[in-house]
mmCIF file of C-alpha atoms in Angstrom:
data_model
loop_
_atom_site.group_PDB
_atom_site.id
_atom_site.type_symbol
_atom_site.label_atom_id
_atom_site.label_comp_id
_atom_site.label_asym_id
_atom_site.label_seq_id
_atom_site.Cartn_x
_atom_site.Cartn_y
_atom_site.Cartn_z
ATOM 1 C CA ASP P 1 19.443 -24.703 -0.716
ATOM 2 C CA LEU P 2 17.100 -25.866 2.148
ATOM 3 C CA THR P 3 19.130 -24.130 4.978
ATOM 4 C CA GLY P 4 16.699 -23.183 7.587
ATOM 5 C CA LYS P 5 14.129 -25.792 6.634
ATOM 6 C CA ILE P 6 13.289 -28.874 8.661
ATOM 7 C CA TYR P 7 12.734 -32.334 7.432
ATOM 8 C CA GLY P 8 11.514 -35.809 8.489
ATOM 9 C CA VAL P 9 11.004 -38.671 6.158
ATOM 10 C CA VAL P 10 8.372 -41.603 6.776
ATOM 11 C CA GLY P 11 7.987 -44.520 4.470
ATOM 12 C CA SER P 12 5.942 -47.751 4.226
ATOM 13 C CA GLY P 13 7.467 -51.010 2.685
ATOM 14 C CA ASP P 14 7.501 -54.635 2.867
ATOM 15 C CA THR P 15 10.340 -56.522 4.717
ATOM 16 C CA PHE P 16 9.641 -59.696 2.109
ATOM 17 C CA TYR P 17 11.877 -57.218 -0.306
ATOM 18 C CA GLU P 18 15.580 -57.319 0.205
ATOM 19 C CA GLN P 19 15.797 -53.309 0.091
ATOM 20 C CA PHE P 20 13.206 -52.545 2.838
ATOM 21 C CA CYS P 21 12.216 -48.905 2.875
ATOM 22 C CA THR P 22 15.544 -47.655 1.457
ATOM 23 C CA ALA P 23 13.722 -44.778 0.092
ATOM 24 C CA VAL P 24 13.738 -43.201 3.615
ATOM 25 C CA ASP P 25 17.323 -43.449 3.774
ATOM 26 C CA ASP P 26 17.619 -42.061 0.342
ATOM 27 C CA PHE P 27 15.755 -38.974 0.816
ATOM 28 C CA GLU P 28 17.472 -38.410 4.348
ATOM 29 C CA GLN P 29 20.807 -38.369 2.534
ATOM 30 C CA GLN P 30 19.572 -36.191 -0.011
ATOM 31 C CA PHE P 31 18.188 -33.652 2.450
ATOM 32 C CA GLU P 32 21.354 -33.539 4.375
ATOM 33 C CA LYS P 33 23.094 -32.420 1.434
ATOM 34 C CA THR P 34 20.809 -29.337 1.115
ATOM 35 C CA GLY P 35 21.439 -27.845 4.474
ATOM 36 C CA ALA P 36 18.130 -28.744 5.806
ATOM 37 C CA LYS P 37 17.929 -29.728 9.629
ATOM 38 C CA LYS P 38 16.718 -33.241 10.651
ATOM 39 C CA GLY P 39 13.583 -32.734 12.800
ATOM 40 C CA ALA P 40 13.270 -36.383 13.814
ATOM 41 C CA THR P 41 14.607 -39.877 13.032
ATOM 42 C CA GLY P 42 12.778 -41.280 9.934
ATOM 43 C CA VAL P 43 10.105 -44.039 10.456
ATOM 44 C CA LYS P 44 9.757 -47.274 8.413
ATOM 45 C CA VAL P 45 6.591 -49.019 8.670
ATOM 46 C CA ASP P 46 6.327 -52.797 7.625
ATOM 47 C CA LEU P 47 3.157 -52.975 5.458
ATOM 48 C CA ASP P 48 0.213 -51.746 7.785
ATOM 49 C CA ALA P 49 0.882 -49.757 10.627
ATOM 50 C CA GLU P 50 0.825 -51.562 13.971
ATOM 51 C CA GLU P 51 0.611 -50.006 17.750
ATOM 52 C CA GLU P 52 4.590 -49.953 17.700
ATOM 53 C CA ASP P 53 4.532 -48.087 14.483
ATOM 54 C CA VAL P 54 1.971 -45.668 15.752
ATOM 55 C CA GLU P 55 4.025 -45.126 18.643
ATOM 56 C CA ASN P 56 7.160 -44.437 16.536
ATOM 57 C CA LEU P 57 5.188 -42.168 14.456
ATOM 58 C CA ARG P 58 3.882 -40.117 17.311
ATOM 59 C CA ARG P 59 7.550 -39.688 18.563
ATOM 60 C CA PHE P 60 8.419 -38.711 15.020
ATOM 61 C CA VAL P 61 5.761 -36.010 15.173
ATOM 62 C CA LYS P 62 6.679 -34.845 18.714
ATOM 63 C CA GLY P 63 10.477 -34.449 17.464
ATOM 64 C CA MET P 64 9.380 -32.311 14.460
ATOM 65 C CA ILE P 65 7.525 -30.015 16.676
ATOM 66 C CA GLU P 66 10.352 -29.759 19.110
ATOM 67 C CA THR P 67 12.868 -29.253 16.357
ATOM 68 C CA HIS P 68 10.536 -26.603 14.893
ATOM 69 C CA ASP P 69 9.639 -24.850 18.220
ATOM 70 C CA SER P 70 13.626 -24.793 19.056
ATOM 71 C CA THR P 71 14.283 -23.304 15.541
ATOM 72 C CA VAL P 72 11.617 -20.830 15.805
ATOM 73 C CA GLY P 73 11.822 -19.546 19.205
#
């Protein structure tokens, strides 16, 4: 039971493989079952992070902070 907790998932992978970053989806599904609140949309990075990935990660962090702040205060 993770009720009241906030989660977010980030992962890296290689689009060469058929199942690209499925661990991100798997973790999100498992966290959902625990009662935890999703803080931000998961981020999947293909190999090394590029500028678009960095922007997605910034949005991810911002979403996590905003969810935390709205939950706490």
